[in-house]
Coordinates of C-alpha atoms and ligand atoms in Angstrom, one line a residue:
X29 CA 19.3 -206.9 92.3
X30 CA 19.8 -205.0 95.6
X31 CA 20.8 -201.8 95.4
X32 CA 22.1 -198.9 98.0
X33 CA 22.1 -194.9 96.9
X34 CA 24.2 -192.8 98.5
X35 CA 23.2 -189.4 99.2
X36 CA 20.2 -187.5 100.5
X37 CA 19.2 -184.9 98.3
X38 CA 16.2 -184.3 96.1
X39 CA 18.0 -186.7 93.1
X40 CA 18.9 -189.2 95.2
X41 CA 14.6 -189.5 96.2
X42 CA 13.9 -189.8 92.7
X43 CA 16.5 -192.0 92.0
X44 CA 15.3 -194.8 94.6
X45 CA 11.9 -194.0 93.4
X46 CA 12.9 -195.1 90.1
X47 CA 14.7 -198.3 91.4
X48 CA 11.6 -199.2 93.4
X49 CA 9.5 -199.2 90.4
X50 CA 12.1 -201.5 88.5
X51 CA 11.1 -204.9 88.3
X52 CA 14.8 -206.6 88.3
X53 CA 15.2 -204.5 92.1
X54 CA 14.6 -206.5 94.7
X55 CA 16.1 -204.0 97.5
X56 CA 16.3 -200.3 97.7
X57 CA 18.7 -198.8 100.4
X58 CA 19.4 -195.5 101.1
X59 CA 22.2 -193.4 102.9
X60 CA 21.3 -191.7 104.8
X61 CA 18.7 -190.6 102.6
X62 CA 15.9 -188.5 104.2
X63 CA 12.2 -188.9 105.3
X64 CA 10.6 -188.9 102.1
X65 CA 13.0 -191.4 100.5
X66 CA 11.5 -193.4 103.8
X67 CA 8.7 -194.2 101.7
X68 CA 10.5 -196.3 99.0
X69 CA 13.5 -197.2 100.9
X70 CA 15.5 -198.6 104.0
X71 CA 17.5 -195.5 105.0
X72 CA 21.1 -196.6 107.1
X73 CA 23.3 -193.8 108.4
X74 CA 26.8 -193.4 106.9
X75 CA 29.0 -190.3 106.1
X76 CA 28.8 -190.3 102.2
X77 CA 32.1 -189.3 101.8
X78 CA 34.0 -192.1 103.7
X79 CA 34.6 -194.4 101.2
X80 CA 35.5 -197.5 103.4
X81 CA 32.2 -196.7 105.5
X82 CA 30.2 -196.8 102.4
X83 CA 31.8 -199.8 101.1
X84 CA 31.3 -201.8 104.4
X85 CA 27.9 -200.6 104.0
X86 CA 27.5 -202.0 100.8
X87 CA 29.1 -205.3 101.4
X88 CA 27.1 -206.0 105.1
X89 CA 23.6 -205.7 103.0
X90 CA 25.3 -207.4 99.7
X91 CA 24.4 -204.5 97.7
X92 CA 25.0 -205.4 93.6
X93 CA 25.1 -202.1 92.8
X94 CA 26.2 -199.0 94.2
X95 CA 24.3 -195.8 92.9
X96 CA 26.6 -192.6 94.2
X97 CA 24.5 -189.5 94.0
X98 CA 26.4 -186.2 94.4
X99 CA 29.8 -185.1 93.2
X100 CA 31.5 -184.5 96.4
X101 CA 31.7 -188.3 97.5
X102 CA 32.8 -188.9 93.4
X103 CA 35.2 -186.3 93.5
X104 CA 36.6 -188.0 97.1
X105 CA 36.8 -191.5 95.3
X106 CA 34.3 -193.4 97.0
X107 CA 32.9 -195.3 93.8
X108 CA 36.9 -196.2 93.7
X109 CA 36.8 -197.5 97.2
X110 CA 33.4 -199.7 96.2
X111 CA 34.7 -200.8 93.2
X112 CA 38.1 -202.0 95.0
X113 CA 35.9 -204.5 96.9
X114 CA 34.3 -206.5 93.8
X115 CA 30.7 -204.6 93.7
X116 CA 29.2 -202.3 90.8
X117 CA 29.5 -198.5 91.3
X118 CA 27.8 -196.4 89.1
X119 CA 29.6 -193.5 89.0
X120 CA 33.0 -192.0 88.3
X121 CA 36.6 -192.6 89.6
X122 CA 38.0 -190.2 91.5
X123 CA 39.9 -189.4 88.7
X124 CA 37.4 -189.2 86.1
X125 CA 35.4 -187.0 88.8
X126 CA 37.3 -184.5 87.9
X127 CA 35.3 -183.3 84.6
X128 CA 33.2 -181.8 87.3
X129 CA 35.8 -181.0 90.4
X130 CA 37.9 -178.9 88.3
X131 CA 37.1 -176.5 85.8
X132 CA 39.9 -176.0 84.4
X133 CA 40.9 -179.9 83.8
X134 CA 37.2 -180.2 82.3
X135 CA 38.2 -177.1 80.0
X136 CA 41.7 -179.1 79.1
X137 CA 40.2 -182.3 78.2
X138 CA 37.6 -180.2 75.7
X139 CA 40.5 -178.6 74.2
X140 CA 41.6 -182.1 73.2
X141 CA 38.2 -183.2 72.5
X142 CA 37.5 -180.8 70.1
X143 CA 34.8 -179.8 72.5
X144 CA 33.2 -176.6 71.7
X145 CA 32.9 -174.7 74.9
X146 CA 33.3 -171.0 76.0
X147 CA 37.1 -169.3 75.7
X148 CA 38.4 -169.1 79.0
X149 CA 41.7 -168.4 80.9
X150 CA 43.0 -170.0 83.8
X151 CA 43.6 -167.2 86.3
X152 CA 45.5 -167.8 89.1
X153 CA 46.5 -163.5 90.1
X154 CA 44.9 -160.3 90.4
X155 CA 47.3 -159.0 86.9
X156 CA 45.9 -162.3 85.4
X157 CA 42.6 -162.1 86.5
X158 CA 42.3 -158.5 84.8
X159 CA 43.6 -159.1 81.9
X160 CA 41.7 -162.4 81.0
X161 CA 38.9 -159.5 82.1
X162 CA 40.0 -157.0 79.4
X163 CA 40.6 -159.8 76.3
X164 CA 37.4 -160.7 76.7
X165 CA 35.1 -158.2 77.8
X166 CA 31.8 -157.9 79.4
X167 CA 29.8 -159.5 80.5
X168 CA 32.1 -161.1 82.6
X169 CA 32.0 -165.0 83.1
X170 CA 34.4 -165.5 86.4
X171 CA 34.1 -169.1 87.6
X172 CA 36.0 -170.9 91.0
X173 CA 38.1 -173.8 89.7
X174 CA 36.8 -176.2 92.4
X175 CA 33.3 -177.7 93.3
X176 CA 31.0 -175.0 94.7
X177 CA 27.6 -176.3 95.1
X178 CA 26.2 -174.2 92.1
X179 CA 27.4 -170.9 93.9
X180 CA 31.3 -170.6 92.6
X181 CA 30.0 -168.5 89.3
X182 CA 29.5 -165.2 88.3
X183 CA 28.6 -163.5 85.5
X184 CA 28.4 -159.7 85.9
X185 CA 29.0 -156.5 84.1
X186 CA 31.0 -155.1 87.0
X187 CA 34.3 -155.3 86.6
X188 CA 35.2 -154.7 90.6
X189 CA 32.3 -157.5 91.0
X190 CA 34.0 -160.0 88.9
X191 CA 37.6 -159.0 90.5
X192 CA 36.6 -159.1 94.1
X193 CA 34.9 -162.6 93.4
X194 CA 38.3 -164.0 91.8
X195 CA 40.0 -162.8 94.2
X196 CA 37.6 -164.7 97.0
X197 CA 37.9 -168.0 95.0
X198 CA 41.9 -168.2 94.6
X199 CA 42.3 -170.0 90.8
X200 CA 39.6 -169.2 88.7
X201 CA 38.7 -170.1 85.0
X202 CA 37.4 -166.6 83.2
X203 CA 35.5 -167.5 80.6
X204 CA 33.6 -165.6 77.3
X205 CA 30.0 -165.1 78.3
X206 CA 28.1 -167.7 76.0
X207 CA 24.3 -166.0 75.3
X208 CA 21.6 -168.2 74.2
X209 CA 19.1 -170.7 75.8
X210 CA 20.5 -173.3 78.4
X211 CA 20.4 -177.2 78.0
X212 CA 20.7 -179.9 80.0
X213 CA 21.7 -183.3 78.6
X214 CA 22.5 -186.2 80.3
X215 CA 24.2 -189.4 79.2
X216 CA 24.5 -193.2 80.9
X217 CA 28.2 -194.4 79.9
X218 CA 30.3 -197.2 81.0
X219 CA 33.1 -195.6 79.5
X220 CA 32.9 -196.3 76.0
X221 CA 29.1 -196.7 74.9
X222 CA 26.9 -193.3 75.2
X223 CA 23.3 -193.3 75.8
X224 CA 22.0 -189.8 76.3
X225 CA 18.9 -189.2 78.1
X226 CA 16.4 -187.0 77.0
X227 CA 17.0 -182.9 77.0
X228 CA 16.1 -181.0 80.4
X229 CA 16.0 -177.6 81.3
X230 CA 17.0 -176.2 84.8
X231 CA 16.2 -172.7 86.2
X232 CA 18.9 -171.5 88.3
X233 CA 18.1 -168.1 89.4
X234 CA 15.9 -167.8 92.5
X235 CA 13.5 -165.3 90.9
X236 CA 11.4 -165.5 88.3
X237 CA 12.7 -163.7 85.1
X238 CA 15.8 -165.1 85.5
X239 CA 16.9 -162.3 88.3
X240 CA 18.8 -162.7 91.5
X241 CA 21.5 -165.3 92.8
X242 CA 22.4 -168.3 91.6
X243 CA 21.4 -171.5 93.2
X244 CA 21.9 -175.5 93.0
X245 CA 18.3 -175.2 90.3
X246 CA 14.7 -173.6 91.4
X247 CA 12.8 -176.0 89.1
X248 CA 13.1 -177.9 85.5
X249 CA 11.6 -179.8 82.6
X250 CA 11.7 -182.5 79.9
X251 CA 11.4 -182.6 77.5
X252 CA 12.2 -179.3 75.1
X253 CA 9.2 -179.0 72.7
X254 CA 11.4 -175.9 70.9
X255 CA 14.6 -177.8 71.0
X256 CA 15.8 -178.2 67.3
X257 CA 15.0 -182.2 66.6
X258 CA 18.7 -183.0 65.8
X259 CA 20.2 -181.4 69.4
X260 CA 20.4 -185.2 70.8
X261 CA 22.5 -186.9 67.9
X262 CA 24.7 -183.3 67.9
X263 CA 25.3 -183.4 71.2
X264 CA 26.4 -187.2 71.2
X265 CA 28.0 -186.4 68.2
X266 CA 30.4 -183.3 69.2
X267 CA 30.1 -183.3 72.7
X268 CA 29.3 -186.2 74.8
X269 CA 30.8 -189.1 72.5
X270 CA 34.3 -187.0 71.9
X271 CA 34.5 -186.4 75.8
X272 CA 34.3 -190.2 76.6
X273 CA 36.3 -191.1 74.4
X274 CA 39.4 -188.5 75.5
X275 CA 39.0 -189.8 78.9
X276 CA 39.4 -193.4 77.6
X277 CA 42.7 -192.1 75.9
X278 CA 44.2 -190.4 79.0
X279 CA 43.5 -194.4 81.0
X280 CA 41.3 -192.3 83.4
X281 CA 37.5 -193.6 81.3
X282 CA 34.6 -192.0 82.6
X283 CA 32.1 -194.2 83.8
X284 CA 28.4 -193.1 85.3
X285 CA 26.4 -189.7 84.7
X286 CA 28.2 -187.2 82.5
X287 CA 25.9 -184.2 82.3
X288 CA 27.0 -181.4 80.0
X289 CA 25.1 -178.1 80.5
X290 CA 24.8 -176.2 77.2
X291 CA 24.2 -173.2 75.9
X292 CA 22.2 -173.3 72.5
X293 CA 24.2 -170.1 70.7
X294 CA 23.9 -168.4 67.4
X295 CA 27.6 -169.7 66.5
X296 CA 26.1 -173.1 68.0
X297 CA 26.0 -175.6 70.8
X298 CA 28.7 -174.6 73.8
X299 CA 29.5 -176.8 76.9
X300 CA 28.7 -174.4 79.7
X301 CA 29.9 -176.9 82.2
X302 CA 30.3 -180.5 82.8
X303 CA 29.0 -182.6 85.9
X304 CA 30.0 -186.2 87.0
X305 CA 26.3 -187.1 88.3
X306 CA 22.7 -186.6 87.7
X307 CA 21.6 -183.2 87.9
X308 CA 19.6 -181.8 90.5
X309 CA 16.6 -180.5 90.3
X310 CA 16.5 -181.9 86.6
X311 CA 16.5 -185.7 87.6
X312 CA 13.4 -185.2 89.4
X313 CA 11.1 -184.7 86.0
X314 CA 13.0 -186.6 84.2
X315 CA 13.3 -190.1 86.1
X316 CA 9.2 -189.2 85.8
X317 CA 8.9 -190.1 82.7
X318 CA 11.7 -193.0 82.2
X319 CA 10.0 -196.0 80.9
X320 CA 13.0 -198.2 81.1
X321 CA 14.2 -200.2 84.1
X322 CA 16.8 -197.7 85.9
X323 CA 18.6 -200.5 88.0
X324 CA 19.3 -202.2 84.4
X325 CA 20.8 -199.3 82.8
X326 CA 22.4 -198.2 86.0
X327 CA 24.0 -201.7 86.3
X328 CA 25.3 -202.1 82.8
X329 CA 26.8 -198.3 82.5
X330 CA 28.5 -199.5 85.9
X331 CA 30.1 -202.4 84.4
X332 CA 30.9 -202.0 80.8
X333 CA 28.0 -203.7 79.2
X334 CA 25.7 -200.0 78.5
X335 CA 26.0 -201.5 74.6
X336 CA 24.5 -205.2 75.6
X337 CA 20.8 -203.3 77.0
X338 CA 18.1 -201.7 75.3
X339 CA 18.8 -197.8 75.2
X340 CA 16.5 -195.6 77.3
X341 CA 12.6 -195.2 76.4
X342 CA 10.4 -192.6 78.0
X343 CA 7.3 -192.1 78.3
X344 CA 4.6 -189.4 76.5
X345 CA 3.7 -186.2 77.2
X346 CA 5.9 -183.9 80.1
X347 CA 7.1 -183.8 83.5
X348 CA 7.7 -180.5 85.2
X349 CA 9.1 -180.1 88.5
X350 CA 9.2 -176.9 91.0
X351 CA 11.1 -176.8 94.0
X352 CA 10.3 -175.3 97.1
X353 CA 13.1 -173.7 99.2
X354 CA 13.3 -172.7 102.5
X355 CA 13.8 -168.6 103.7
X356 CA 17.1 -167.4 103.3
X357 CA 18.2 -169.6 100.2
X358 CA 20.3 -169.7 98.6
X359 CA 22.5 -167.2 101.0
X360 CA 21.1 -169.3 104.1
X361 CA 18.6 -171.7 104.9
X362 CA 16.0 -171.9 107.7
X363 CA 15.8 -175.7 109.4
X364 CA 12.6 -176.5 111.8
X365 CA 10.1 -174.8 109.7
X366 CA 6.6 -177.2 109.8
X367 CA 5.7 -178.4 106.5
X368 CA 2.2 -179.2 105.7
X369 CA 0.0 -180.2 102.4
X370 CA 2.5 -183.1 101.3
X371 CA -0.1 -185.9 101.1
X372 CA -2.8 -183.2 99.4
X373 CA -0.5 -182.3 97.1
X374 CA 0.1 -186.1 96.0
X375 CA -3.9 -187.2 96.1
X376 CA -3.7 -184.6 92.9
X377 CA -3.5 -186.3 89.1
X378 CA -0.2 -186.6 88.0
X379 CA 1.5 -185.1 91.2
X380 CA 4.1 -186.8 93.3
X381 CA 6.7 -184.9 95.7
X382 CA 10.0 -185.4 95.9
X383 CA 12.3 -184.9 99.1
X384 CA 15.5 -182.8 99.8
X385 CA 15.9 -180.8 103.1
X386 CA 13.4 -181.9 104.9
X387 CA 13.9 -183.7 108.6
X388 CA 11.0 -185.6 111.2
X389 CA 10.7 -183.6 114.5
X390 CA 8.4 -184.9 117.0
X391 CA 5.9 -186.7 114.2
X392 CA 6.1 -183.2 112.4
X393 CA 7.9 -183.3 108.4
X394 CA 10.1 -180.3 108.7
X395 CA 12.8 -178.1 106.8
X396 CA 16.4 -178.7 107.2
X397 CA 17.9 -177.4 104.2
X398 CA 18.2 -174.7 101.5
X399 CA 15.7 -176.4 98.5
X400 CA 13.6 -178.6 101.0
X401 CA 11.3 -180.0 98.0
X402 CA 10.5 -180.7 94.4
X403 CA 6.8 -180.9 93.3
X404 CA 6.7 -182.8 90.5
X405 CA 3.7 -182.9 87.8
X406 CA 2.7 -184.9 85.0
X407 CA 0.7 -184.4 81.6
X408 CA -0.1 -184.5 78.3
X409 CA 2.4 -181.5 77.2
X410 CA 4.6 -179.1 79.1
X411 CA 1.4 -176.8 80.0
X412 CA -0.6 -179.2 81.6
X413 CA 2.2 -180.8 83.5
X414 CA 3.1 -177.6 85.0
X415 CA -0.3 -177.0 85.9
X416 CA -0.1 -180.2 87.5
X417 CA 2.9 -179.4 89.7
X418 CA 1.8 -175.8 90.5
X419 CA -1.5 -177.2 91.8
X420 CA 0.6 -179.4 94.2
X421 CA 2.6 -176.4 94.7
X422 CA -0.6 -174.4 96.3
X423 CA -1.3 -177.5 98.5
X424 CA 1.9 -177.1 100.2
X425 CA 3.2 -174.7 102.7
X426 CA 5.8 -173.5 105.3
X427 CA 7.2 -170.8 107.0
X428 CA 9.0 -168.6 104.6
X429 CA 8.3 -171.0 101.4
X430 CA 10.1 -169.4 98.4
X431 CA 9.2 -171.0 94.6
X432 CA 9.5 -169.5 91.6
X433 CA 5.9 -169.4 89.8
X434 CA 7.5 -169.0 86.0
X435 CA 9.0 -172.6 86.3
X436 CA 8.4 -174.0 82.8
X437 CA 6.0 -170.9 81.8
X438 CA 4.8 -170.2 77.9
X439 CA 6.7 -173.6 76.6
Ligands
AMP528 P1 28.1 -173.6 86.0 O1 28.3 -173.8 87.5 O2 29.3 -173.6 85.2 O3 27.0 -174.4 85.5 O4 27.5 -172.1 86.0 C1 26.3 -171.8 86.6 C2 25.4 -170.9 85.7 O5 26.2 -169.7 85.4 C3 25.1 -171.5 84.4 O6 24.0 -172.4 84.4 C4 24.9 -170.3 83.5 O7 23.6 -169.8 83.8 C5 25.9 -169.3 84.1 N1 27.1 -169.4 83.2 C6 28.1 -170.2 83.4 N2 29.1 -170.0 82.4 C7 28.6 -169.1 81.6 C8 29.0 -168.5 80.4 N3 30.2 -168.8 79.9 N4 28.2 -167.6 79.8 C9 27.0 -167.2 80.4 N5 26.5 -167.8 81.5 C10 27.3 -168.7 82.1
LIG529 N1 20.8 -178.5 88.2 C1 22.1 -178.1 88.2 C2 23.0 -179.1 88.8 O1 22.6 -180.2 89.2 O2 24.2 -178.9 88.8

């Protein structure tokens, strides 16, 4: 099978990674990819959100399966514009994108799903916006309707705060503020069958504690040694199963990577959000320990036949991984910075690195981007994988280098 990933992020490294280790791959393409995708890949240049340009792409190097990484090119319909020329797309129609590209559709079709999921009001005015505010009190949930990158939310107990960022977004969803530990869980479907991956979790402040800004996810880890043992089946069961199926029912099915981001609450599990792709940083760990072949499962959610393969195994013991962002993030991001301590970090046990911003500049592996790496490490349990990747971590270094150091800490 020859295969071509579109994107260039940290996801779609591990992605290819996990195709090149698949038997049944015969080709791994990439675009446009980055440096360390290099490794494992042939990188071609292409704007990943021209449809055409990707399928012409596809169809010069006879791709037989098309792996579409982040949400913007889903939410522009370029698995549609693949699919329209014969080959296998994994990932959603442009329709279906929409679970992710708008929060208020995603919080429509939950409402007919049964979903449970945070209250919320569609706000599209000040005098709307205030009194979604007042019904439901602080702290105060305040969320941009379209795709942000991981930056549209706020949660804040300033009322002004959550105004003047409603006010900066246009329509907003204002939802209750759901408390509780977050969950990542991911699920291969082809539109009718479910398969859910094994439970991640993602740290999205850029501090440790949980303090400061939001970003696109500082580090994660899989699995959840404290999750309660019946979270998978419950979440298939009320959450992931219910959504396919109301997407079926509206003729818009949902096909590819539909990640629901919990919160585990005292009144239960909540759908925090949904997203139409693998999640980013959490793929990185988690493709880690996958011992099935990707390509196979990719191939069969992409055309209807996720019920004909052998669900996802994984392997023993953890994968944590801890990315490594470049000054500025996530309100900027410094490009050029020299980055050194990639290969010592990878002739460590259990440690491999995973691209996102980074760029080649005159033989030299630089920064070009806000998270610029993910370290990922391996081990027996949680502890000692996250010794693994913080050992890789200290190998590494650039200008300005920001990481969180409680990635995965006291699991
Ligand atoms: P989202 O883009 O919807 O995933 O939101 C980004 C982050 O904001 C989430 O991972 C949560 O940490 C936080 N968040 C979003 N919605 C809520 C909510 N209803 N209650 C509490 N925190 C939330
Ligand atoms: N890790 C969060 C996301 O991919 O949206």
């Amino acid at each position: 099978m020859k295969t071509l990933v579109i994107g260039t992020g940290g996801r779609e490294h591990a992605l290819a990674r996990a195709l090149s280790l698949d038997p049944g791959v015969t080709e791994v393409h990439v675009a446009p990819g980055n440096p360390g995708v290099a490794a494992v890949a042939a990188l071609h240049r292409v704007d990943p959100l021209d449809g055409e340009a990707v399928a012409d792409l596809a169809e010069r190097l006879g791709a037989d399966l098309v792996v579409v990484g982040p949400e913007a090119p889903l939410v522009a319909g370029v698995a549609d514009a693949v699919r329209t020329r014969g080959i296998a797309c994994f990932g959603p129609s442009r329709e279906a994108a929409r679970l992710e590209g708008s929060k208020a559709f995603a919080k429509e079709v939950m409402a007919a799903a049964g979903v449970p999921t945070a209250r919320a009001f569609v706000c599209e005015s000040p005098a709307e916006t205030e009194a979604a505010l007042d019904e439901l009190g602080a702290p105060y949930v305040v969320k941009d309707d379209g795709l942000a990158a991981g930056k549209g939310v706020v949660v804040t107990d300033d009322r002004d705060a959550a105004l003047a960022h409603a006010a900066a977004c246009g329509r907003v969803v204002v939802e209750e503020f759901l408390d509780g530990p977050e969950v990542s869980l991911f699920a291969l479907t082809d539109g009718s069958t479910v398969r859910p991956l094994q439970p991640a979790q993602d740290f999205k402040r850029i501090h440790d504690g949980d303090q400061g800004a939001n970003t696109g996810g500082m580090g994660a880890y899989t699995p959840l040694p404290w999750a309660p043992e019946d979270l998978v089946e419950q979440v298939l069961r009320d959450v992931l199963q219910p959504t396919v199926d109301e997407m079926a029912r509206r003729g818009t099915p949902f096909a590819g990577l539909l990640y629901a981001g919990l919160a585990l609450t005292s009144g239960g599990v909540r759908v925090v959000e949904f997203n139409a792709r693998f999640g980013d940083p959490e793929t990185q760990p988690l493709l880690a320990l996958l011992d099935s072949p990707l390509g196979t499962l990719l191939r069969a959610a992409a055309s209807g036949t996720l019920a004909e393969v052998d669900p996802p195994r994984w392997k023993p013991g953890a994968a944590v991984g801890v990315v490594m962002a470049s000054a500025g993030y996530p309100a900027s991001s410094s490009s050029g910075d020299v980055i050194t301590g990639v290969e010592a970090a990878e002739s460590r046990p259990g440690v491999h690195v995973i691209h996102a911003g980074t760029a080649e500049r005159d033989g030299d592996l630089v920064t070009s981007g806000g998270r610029v790496l993910a370290v990922v490490g391996l081990g027996d349990d949680v502890a000692a994988a996250r010794d693994a990747a913080y050992a890789g971590v200290a190998a590494i270094d650039f200008p300005g280098a920001q990481h969180r150091t409680d990635i995965a800490a006291g699991v």
